[in-house]
Amino acid sequence: MAVGLDSIIEKSELKEGEYLINLGPQHPSTHGVFRMLLKMDGEFVVSATPVIGYLHRGIEKIAENRNYRQFMPYTDRLDYLSSMNNNLSYAIAVERLAGIKIPERAEYIRVIMAELNRISSHILYCGFFGIDLGAWTPLLFGFRERERIIDLFEMTCGARQTYNYMRIGGVSKDLPDEFIPALKEFIPYMKKKTTEMDNLLGKNPIFIARTKGIGKVSKELAIKYGASGHVLRSSGVKFDVRKDDTYSIYDRFEFEIPTTENGDSLDKYRIRIEEIGQSIRILEQAMKQIPDGDIMADVPYNLTVPKGEMYSRTENPRGELGFYIVSDGTDKPYRMKIRAPSFSNVHLVPEVAKGLLIADLVALLAAFDALPPETDR
Amino acid sequence: MSDEELLKTIQEKFKDAVRIENKGNLAVSVNKNEILSLITFLSGEPLLFDWMNFMTAVDKMESGTMELVYQFYSFSNKTKLTVKTEVSRDLGVVDSVCGIYPTAEWHEREVYDLFGIIFKDHPDLRRIMMPDGFTGHPMRKDYKDENLVRLESPWQ
């Protein structure tokens, strides 16, 4: 049943000269099926109400009828641009609850895959940011860089976007012999291309003029609204789950957490570009340290998790992805709650969208980078 | 701050707070009447739990209750905390914490939409995930959908 504009904003609430407009679920600039109801006064936004739920698939309900091994492909489809990170988050959540220890080589492979996926997600973010403001070139440059990364993934697990690569207890396939030499060639190429993307966007006076000062999120607002990831770090809170609540083997690598103070859209872009450089640092270190060995722990085919509950979280490209799993001792979870980063991040948009022009609102949505499959689950 | 110190600080003010089994961090359970005052206490000095991760519900059919779960994190003290409370399964009502944590607005809307728990003093309690005009609360364990037809398997 369609939602009329009247049910959310009463027509009587409109002052003289104001009107309602729909930035509908089908729109090239909303990053998917995301809808905003805008109360406009001329060209300026008076209030913006997000309407979500167009991509609600009931993944949490499905989880109650699948056993732990069967649920892994569903986590791919939560945030389809960072599928390896979602797999990693779920695998870590179940392994912590069941007390499974995984072999060293599997840990290193997981970190390499997660960081490669982070780089591909960030470079695509720069591309989408460019196209939302009207710059066509960064989009195709971002996709070109992503193709190199997808080639590496396809070499290993056969898939290009939803990998279903990690397993509870390790990873499913070992790295082929060509992987590490190809990665060694990829790293200097990626460093060059990151500088190129930054020259196109970050040092471009038009881009700076369109994003500087737009959608300033203060530190208190970001904390109160449960924001995470680059939204939190751009407002001055130096928090990264990889450092402050560390998981897997991230404590063995040296990397920094870029943080900025202003909280506007330009800062959010700046943080993502810096994070590509930090992920490349982690990749170089992981490539040197990776040992030989098994890739999968000895996990029974029908995995049952002992009774208990736990919340475990990891750092996704878009923020903090967490799984709260309640287990009743069988092989299926009793309740699985997925804490999606975009759900909390996009809740901030109405607060900072007041008084913007529609073109600035599009820049704001691009900077927040909320993906509907993750928001709606 | 260690788990024992945290538990002691909470139990000094709230005598009925009970420690619950949780493999990740400290978890306490209180009566639903005290939930708003406990969360107000947690967000201030000295504990400073300023960040709310999420808020959700777990449907426990055997005991006839729904369990609400709140997860907090403190940036200054670097501690995690889980707070749980129990509400009745039929038309359970509990206080909303939106006044202290604005992020709870959408989380509570989701719990209302999918589980059917009403939050008092919530500014805008309406469905968020399901389409408008939908009846029923899908995440409940006893939810039946007339559109969902279980097909017979030919080889069973």
XYZ file of C-alpha atoms in Angstrom:
533
model
C 0.000 0.000 0.000
C 1.482 3.296 -1.008
C 2.277 5.852 1.634
C 0.689 9.180 0.857
C 2.499 12.312 1.754
C -0.354 13.213 4.068
C 0.166 10.397 6.464
C 3.604 11.576 7.463
C 3.421 15.327 7.157
C 0.011 16.893 7.592
C -0.993 19.275 4.844
C -2.148 21.695 7.519
C 1.387 21.923 8.879
C 2.614 23.635 5.747
C 3.149 27.336 6.052
C 2.382 29.626 3.158
C 4.772 29.078 0.303
C 5.948 25.666 1.455
C 5.358 22.498 -0.503
C 6.095 18.804 -0.247
C 8.321 17.003 -2.703
C 9.316 13.397 -2.879
C 12.940 12.345 -3.438
C 11.420 9.045 -4.344
C 12.637 5.501 -3.937
C 13.635 5.468 -7.602
C 16.125 8.248 -7.992
C 19.595 8.267 -9.500
C 21.130 10.110 -6.566
C 19.792 8.352 -3.529
C 22.128 5.350 -3.669
C 19.474 2.734 -4.001
C 15.875 2.422 -2.854
C 15.880 5.182 -0.312
C 13.167 7.780 -0.032
C 13.104 11.235 1.501
C 10.068 13.414 1.974
C 11.164 17.013 1.691
C 9.271 20.008 2.957
C 10.577 22.812 0.799
C 10.405 26.555 0.993
C 11.341 27.679 -2.501
C 14.674 26.027 -3.134
C 15.597 25.410 0.480
C 14.830 22.323 2.504
C 12.844 23.018 5.656
C 12.701 19.423 6.834
C 13.637 16.052 5.425
C 12.007 12.807 6.582
C 13.626 9.580 5.469
C 11.343 6.654 4.688
C 13.106 3.320 4.724
C 12.007 -0.273 4.450
C 11.742 -0.645 0.688
C 14.361 -3.375 0.693
C 13.332 -5.176 3.869
C 13.863 -8.864 3.228
C 13.448 -10.241 6.731
C 17.013 -11.539 7.000
C 16.816 -11.704 10.782
C 13.713 -13.874 10.590
C 15.317 -16.112 7.975
C 18.284 -16.583 10.310
C 16.087 -18.378 12.816
C 15.489 -21.172 10.299
C 18.991 -21.698 8.952
C 21.905 -23.283 10.683
C 25.067 -21.299 11.231
C 26.834 -22.588 8.144
C 23.844 -21.951 5.921
C 23.551 -18.321 6.957
C 26.894 -17.213 5.549
C 25.653 -16.285 2.015
C 22.982 -14.045 3.535
C 25.626 -11.891 5.135
C 27.102 -11.183 1.683
C 23.939 -9.454 0.705
C 23.775 -7.073 3.610
C 26.165 -4.506 2.199
C 27.005 -5.883 -1.170
C 29.988 -3.612 -1.745
C 31.912 -4.973 1.230
C 30.900 -8.576 1.189
C 34.152 -9.968 2.606
C 33.897 -7.700 5.633
C 30.363 -8.879 6.347
C 31.475 -12.503 6.109
C 34.324 -11.772 8.480
C 32.052 -10.076 10.998
C 29.619 -12.986 11.085
C 32.354 -15.617 11.234
C 34.036 -13.842 14.130
C 30.709 -13.527 15.989
C 29.985 -17.253 15.781
C 33.566 -18.257 16.515
C 33.651 -16.131 19.644
C 30.381 -17.604 20.859
C 31.411 -21.185 20.132
C 35.013 -20.814 21.253
C 36.628 -21.880 17.974
C 40.251 -20.969 17.326
C 41.288 -20.630 13.710
C 44.711 -21.290 12.116
C 47.243 -18.512 11.506
C 47.230 -18.648 7.721
C 43.454 -18.317 7.698
C 43.690 -15.195 9.864
C 46.129 -13.559 7.473
C 44.085 -14.474 4.424
C 40.998 -13.016 6.077
C 42.755 -9.726 6.824
C 44.092 -9.474 3.267
C 40.634 -10.059 1.805
C 38.924 -7.679 4.210
C 41.359 -4.851 3.507
C 41.196 -5.373 -0.257
C 37.432 -5.134 -0.038
C 37.734 -1.999 2.060
C 39.896 -0.399 -0.629
C 37.410 -1.309 -3.351
C 34.496 0.027 -1.347
C 36.269 3.299 -0.589
C 37.390 3.950 -4.150
C 33.840 3.300 -5.360
C 32.580 5.739 -2.744
C 34.790 8.423 -4.275
C 33.398 7.545 -7.683
C 29.781 7.773 -6.526
C 30.473 11.009 -4.729
C 31.817 12.447 -7.970
C 28.874 11.382 -10.103
C 26.332 12.700 -7.610
C 27.901 16.107 -8.025
C 28.062 15.783 -11.789
C 31.632 14.621 -12.363
C 31.566 11.600 -14.660
C 35.227 10.656 -14.776
C 35.812 9.566 -11.142
C 32.993 7.037 -11.427
C 34.608 5.075 -14.218
C 38.034 5.442 -12.658
C 36.634 3.953 -9.460
C 35.099 1.033 -11.338
C 38.355 0.469 -13.222
C 40.304 0.176 -9.970
C 37.634 -2.078 -8.545
C 37.968 -4.394 -11.550
C 41.607 -5.038 -10.619
C 40.542 -5.974 -7.091
C 37.684 -8.147 -8.312
C 40.161 -10.003 -10.550
C 42.111 -10.905 -7.429
C 38.940 -12.129 -5.713
C 37.787 -14.083 -8.742
C 41.150 -15.789 -8.892
C 40.611 -17.032 -5.339
C 36.955 -17.792 -4.838
C 35.348 -17.514 -8.243
C 32.889 -14.720 -7.506
C 32.901 -11.018 -8.329
C 30.577 -9.395 -5.834
C 29.043 -11.738 -3.279
C 31.863 -14.013 -2.354
C 30.640 -16.393 0.365
C 34.332 -17.010 0.903
C 34.833 -17.168 4.642
C 33.659 -20.047 6.730
C 33.144 -20.521 10.425
C 36.576 -21.843 11.312
C 38.607 -20.333 8.486
C 38.254 -19.713 4.787
C 36.926 -21.989 2.098
C 39.757 -22.035 -0.480
C 43.450 -21.377 -0.233
C 45.139 -18.564 -2.136
C 46.287 -19.695 -5.598
C 49.974 -19.393 -6.476
C 49.427 -16.316 -8.645
C 47.730 -14.351 -5.882
C 50.671 -12.917 -3.954
C 52.644 -11.849 -7.096
C 49.491 -10.206 -8.468
C 48.951 -8.437 -5.142
C 52.559 -7.243 -5.191
C 51.920 -5.647 -8.591
C 48.597 -4.213 -7.498
C 49.858 -2.241 -4.512
C 52.019 0.390 -6.301
C 49.317 0.667 -8.979
C 46.717 1.415 -6.306
C 48.899 4.012 -4.633
C 49.267 5.816 -7.954
C 45.557 5.641 -8.694
C 44.563 6.892 -5.249
C 46.672 9.986 -5.835
C 45.028 10.338 -9.236
C 41.537 10.139 -7.722
C 42.486 12.663 -5.083
C 43.799 15.017 -7.771
C 40.491 14.710 -9.604
C 38.257 15.286 -6.603
C 39.971 16.291 -3.403
C 42.077 19.035 -4.912
C 39.371 20.207 -7.288
C 38.110 23.704 -6.372
C 34.586 22.911 -7.593
C 34.377 19.810 -5.413
C 35.723 21.701 -2.413
C 33.243 24.536 -2.948
C 30.346 22.106 -3.149
C 31.211 20.059 -0.094
C 32.946 22.392 2.335
C 30.664 23.344 5.207
C 27.750 21.218 3.961
C 26.092 19.122 6.603
C 28.315 19.853 9.567
C 27.875 17.144 12.170
C 29.039 18.154 15.621
C 30.745 15.699 17.926
C 27.839 15.526 20.385
C 25.335 14.938 17.603
C 27.379 12.130 16.106
C 27.733 10.378 19.457
C 24.105 10.827 20.464
C 22.836 9.449 17.184
C 24.989 6.327 17.371
C 26.974 7.173 14.256
C 30.032 5.097 13.456
C 32.714 4.795 10.833
C 33.712 7.827 8.845
C 30.710 9.836 10.101
C 32.014 9.564 13.663
C 35.667 10.042 12.810
C 35.033 13.134 10.710
C 33.486 14.830 13.744
C 36.568 14.387 15.871
C 36.010 11.101 17.724
C 39.042 8.877 17.233
C 37.374 5.480 17.386
C 37.985 2.466 15.186
C 36.885 -1.011 16.219
C 40.099 -2.427 14.730
C 42.116 -0.542 17.323
C 39.839 0.052 20.281
C 38.025 -3.295 20.469
C 40.405 -5.309 18.404
C 39.503 -8.546 16.649
C 41.296 -11.110 14.485
C 45.007 -10.199 14.219
C 44.724 -6.459 13.686
C 46.852 -5.823 16.769
C 49.908 -7.105 14.862
C 49.782 -4.390 12.206
C 50.790 -0.778 12.364
C 48.306 1.639 10.925
C 46.747 4.947 11.856
C 43.215 6.205 12.263
C 42.652 9.393 10.261
C 40.412 11.824 12.116
C 39.261 15.332 11.230
C 37.518 18.029 13.183
C 34.936 19.748 11.032
C 32.403 17.048 10.349
C 31.294 18.322 6.961
C 31.081 16.395 3.701
C 34.594 17.340 2.579
C 36.016 15.834 5.754
C 34.094 12.606 5.249
C 35.600 12.269 1.786
C 39.062 13.097 3.126
C 38.886 10.363 5.731
C 37.924 7.702 3.193
C 40.805 8.634 0.906
C 43.251 8.500 3.817
C 41.888 5.128 4.880
C 42.776 3.665 1.490
C 46.389 4.520 2.226
C 46.177 2.899 5.650
C 44.627 -0.268 4.206
C 47.483 -0.476 1.719
C 49.907 -0.311 4.673
C 48.125 -3.224 6.341
C 48.227 -5.210 3.097
C 51.972 -4.725 2.721
C 52.602 -5.928 6.256
C 50.239 -8.884 5.966
C 51.851 -9.978 2.704
C 55.249 -10.136 4.378
C 54.091 -11.999 7.488
C 51.740 -14.604 6.025
C 52.786 -18.143 7.052
C 52.032 -21.516 5.498
C 49.606 -23.908 7.049
C 45.995 -24.950 7.270
C 43.203 -22.713 6.184
C 40.361 -24.263 8.144
C 39.989 -25.352 11.744
C 38.536 -28.708 12.713
C 34.884 -27.754 12.908
C 32.143 -30.414 12.859
C 29.924 -30.510 9.819
C 26.808 -29.890 11.878
C 28.041 -27.082 14.061
C 26.177 -26.596 17.310
C 26.949 -23.572 19.403
C 26.662 -23.868 23.195
C 23.937 -21.931 24.930
C 24.700 -18.265 25.461
C 24.523 -14.843 23.918
C 26.983 -12.239 22.863
C 27.395 -9.066 20.842
C 30.454 -8.890 18.649
C 31.410 -6.113 16.265
C 33.888 -5.304 13.496
C 34.781 -2.274 11.444
C 33.114 -2.281 8.058
C 33.893 0.345 5.417
C 30.657 2.084 6.400
C 30.889 1.816 10.145
C 30.414 -0.720 12.878
C 28.714 -3.930 11.843
C 27.708 -6.061 14.794
C 25.960 -9.363 15.343
C 24.055 -10.060 18.540
C 23.446 -13.801 18.544
C 21.305 -15.632 21.100
C 21.978 -19.336 20.956
C 19.884 -22.054 22.587
C 22.333 -24.918 22.188
C 21.081 -26.170 18.815
C 22.536 -25.674 15.369
C 20.238 -22.755 14.531
C 20.380 -19.342 16.207
C 17.423 -18.473 18.408
C 17.728 -14.788 17.598
C 20.177 -12.960 15.420
C 20.211 -9.193 15.510
C 22.278 -7.417 12.886
C 23.442 -3.981 13.906
C 23.850 -2.205 10.601
C 25.993 0.941 10.426
C 23.868 2.656 7.797
C 20.732 2.424 9.948
C 22.195 4.685 12.604
C 24.134 6.887 10.178
C 21.161 7.732 8.009
C 19.154 8.736 11.057
C 21.453 11.758 11.266
C 20.472 13.092 7.843
C 17.273 14.928 8.896
C 19.191 16.763 11.601
C 21.774 18.271 9.288
C 19.671 18.695 6.175
C 17.810 21.796 7.320
C 18.389 24.847 5.200
C 20.212 23.139 2.350
C 19.526 23.392 -1.349
C 18.522 20.147 -3.040
C 21.871 19.925 -4.804
C 23.595 20.185 -1.434
C 21.263 17.535 -0.036
C 22.440 15.164 -2.752
C 26.050 15.888 -1.784
C 25.134 15.194 1.850
C 23.543 11.841 1.048
C 26.566 10.880 -1.025
C 28.898 11.790 1.828
C 26.952 9.782 4.414
C 27.045 6.736 2.144
C 24.134 4.756 3.518
C 23.281 1.659 1.557
C 19.625 0.542 1.670
C 20.250 -3.206 1.828
C 22.122 -2.611 5.024
C 19.635 -0.120 6.416
C 16.632 -2.300 5.761
C 18.117 -5.781 6.101
C 36.691 -0.127 34.700
C 36.399 -3.833 35.415
C 33.157 -5.789 35.333
C 33.000 -6.179 39.110
C 33.436 -2.455 39.772
C 30.808 -1.655 37.166
C 28.383 -4.149 38.659
C 28.962 -2.738 42.146
C 28.381 0.846 40.978
C 25.099 -0.177 39.366
C 23.919 -2.314 42.272
C 24.551 0.463 44.773
C 21.805 2.511 43.190
C 19.595 -0.249 41.814
C 19.324 -3.036 44.347
C 17.343 -5.315 42.051
C 19.846 -5.324 39.194
C 20.809 -8.928 38.519
C 23.869 -10.097 36.613
C 23.104 -12.199 33.518
C 25.297 -14.656 31.624
C 26.926 -12.967 28.632
C 30.099 -14.082 26.917
C 31.236 -10.669 25.723
C 30.757 -8.134 28.486
C 28.817 -7.417 31.648
C 25.056 -7.777 31.333
C 22.536 -6.693 33.957
C 18.810 -7.184 34.080
C 16.354 -4.863 35.791
C 12.635 -4.550 36.213
C 10.922 -2.684 33.429
C 9.778 0.100 35.773
C 13.376 0.980 36.518
C 14.694 0.930 32.979
C 14.383 4.668 32.348
C 16.022 5.650 35.621
C 18.822 3.126 35.127
C 19.574 4.376 31.633
C 19.492 7.988 32.808
C 21.980 7.024 35.507
C 24.223 5.212 33.007
C 24.466 8.163 30.672
C 25.764 10.532 33.338
C 28.716 10.674 35.678
C 30.660 8.602 36.554
C 29.880 5.858 34.072
C 29.417 8.045 30.959
C 27.890 5.473 28.622
C 27.303 7.974 25.875
C 26.974 5.724 22.833
C 24.113 3.340 22.239
C 24.941 0.511 19.866
C 21.457 -0.849 19.383
C 18.223 -1.817 21.045
C 16.300 -4.940 20.176
C 13.907 -7.572 21.498
C 14.079 -11.338 21.873
C 10.813 -13.271 21.830
C 10.801 -15.936 24.520
C 7.713 -18.007 23.974
C 8.047 -20.488 26.852
C 8.183 -17.878 29.578
C 5.571 -15.706 27.890
C 7.760 -12.615 27.907
C 9.753 -10.548 25.491
C 13.213 -9.544 26.512
C 14.469 -6.080 25.556
C 18.217 -5.738 25.064
C 20.121 -2.447 25.111
C 23.839 -2.295 24.327
C 26.010 0.632 25.370
C 29.612 1.706 24.966
C 31.554 4.417 26.744
C 34.229 6.257 24.811
C 35.891 7.715 27.886
C 36.020 4.532 29.976
C 36.229 2.073 27.069
C 33.701 -0.302 28.593
C 30.744 -2.157 27.144
C 27.486 -2.920 28.910
C 24.320 -4.820 28.077
C 21.060 -3.983 29.849
C 18.091 -6.306 29.654
C 14.525 -6.143 30.864
C 11.401 -8.231 30.456
C 8.014 -7.148 29.123
C 4.882 -9.184 28.655
C 4.238 -10.677 25.240
C 0.730 -9.321 24.848
C 0.730 -5.545 24.500
C 3.823 -4.948 26.554
C 4.444 -1.312 27.391
C 7.780 0.160 28.398
C 9.239 3.652 28.704
C 11.054 5.084 25.765
C 14.664 6.223 26.126
C 14.568 8.664 23.214
C 15.028 11.619 25.494
C 18.506 10.456 26.468
C 19.625 8.674 23.287
C 18.044 10.073 20.112
C 19.280 7.069 18.170
C 16.755 4.962 20.065
C 13.919 6.556 18.077
C 14.471 4.353 15.053
C 15.468 1.284 17.036
C 12.285 1.502 19.090
C 10.219 2.008 15.971
C 11.721 -1.154 14.563
C 10.939 -3.108 17.739
C 7.366 -1.801 17.679
C 6.998 -2.697 14.018
C 8.426 -6.184 14.196
C 7.530 -7.270 17.730
C 4.585 -5.189 18.853
C 5.960 -3.568 21.992
C 4.599 -0.107 22.729
C 6.939 2.635 23.912
C 5.469 5.335 26.106
C 6.401 8.925 25.288
C 7.906 8.046 21.948
C 7.603 11.101 19.652
C 6.675 9.242 16.472
C 5.818 5.563 16.952
C 4.875 4.122 13.588
C 5.995 1.333 11.324
C 9.422 1.601 9.788
C 10.215 -1.576 7.871
C 6.888 -3.081 6.908
C 4.559 -1.288 4.490
C 1.840 0.908 5.939
C -1.409 -0.901 6.392
C 0.374 -4.111 7.322
C -1.179 -5.996 10.208
C 0.737 -8.231 12.507
C 4.228 -8.210 13.880
C 6.443 -10.474 11.787
C 9.370 -11.224 14.068
C 7.199 -12.860 16.738
C 7.711 -16.570 16.989
C 4.030 -17.334 16.467
C 3.524 -15.112 13.440
C 1.614 -16.787 10.628
C 1.272 -15.255 7.196
C -1.638 -16.401 5.061
C 0.346 -15.623 1.901
C 3.100 -18.044 2.866
C 2.114 -21.456 1.618
C 4.250 -24.427 2.573
C 4.556 -26.620 -0.496
C 4.500 -30.378 -0.166
C 7.817 -31.963 -0.993
C 7.380 -34.639 -3.693
C 9.839 -37.090 -2.180
C 8.858 -36.989 1.483
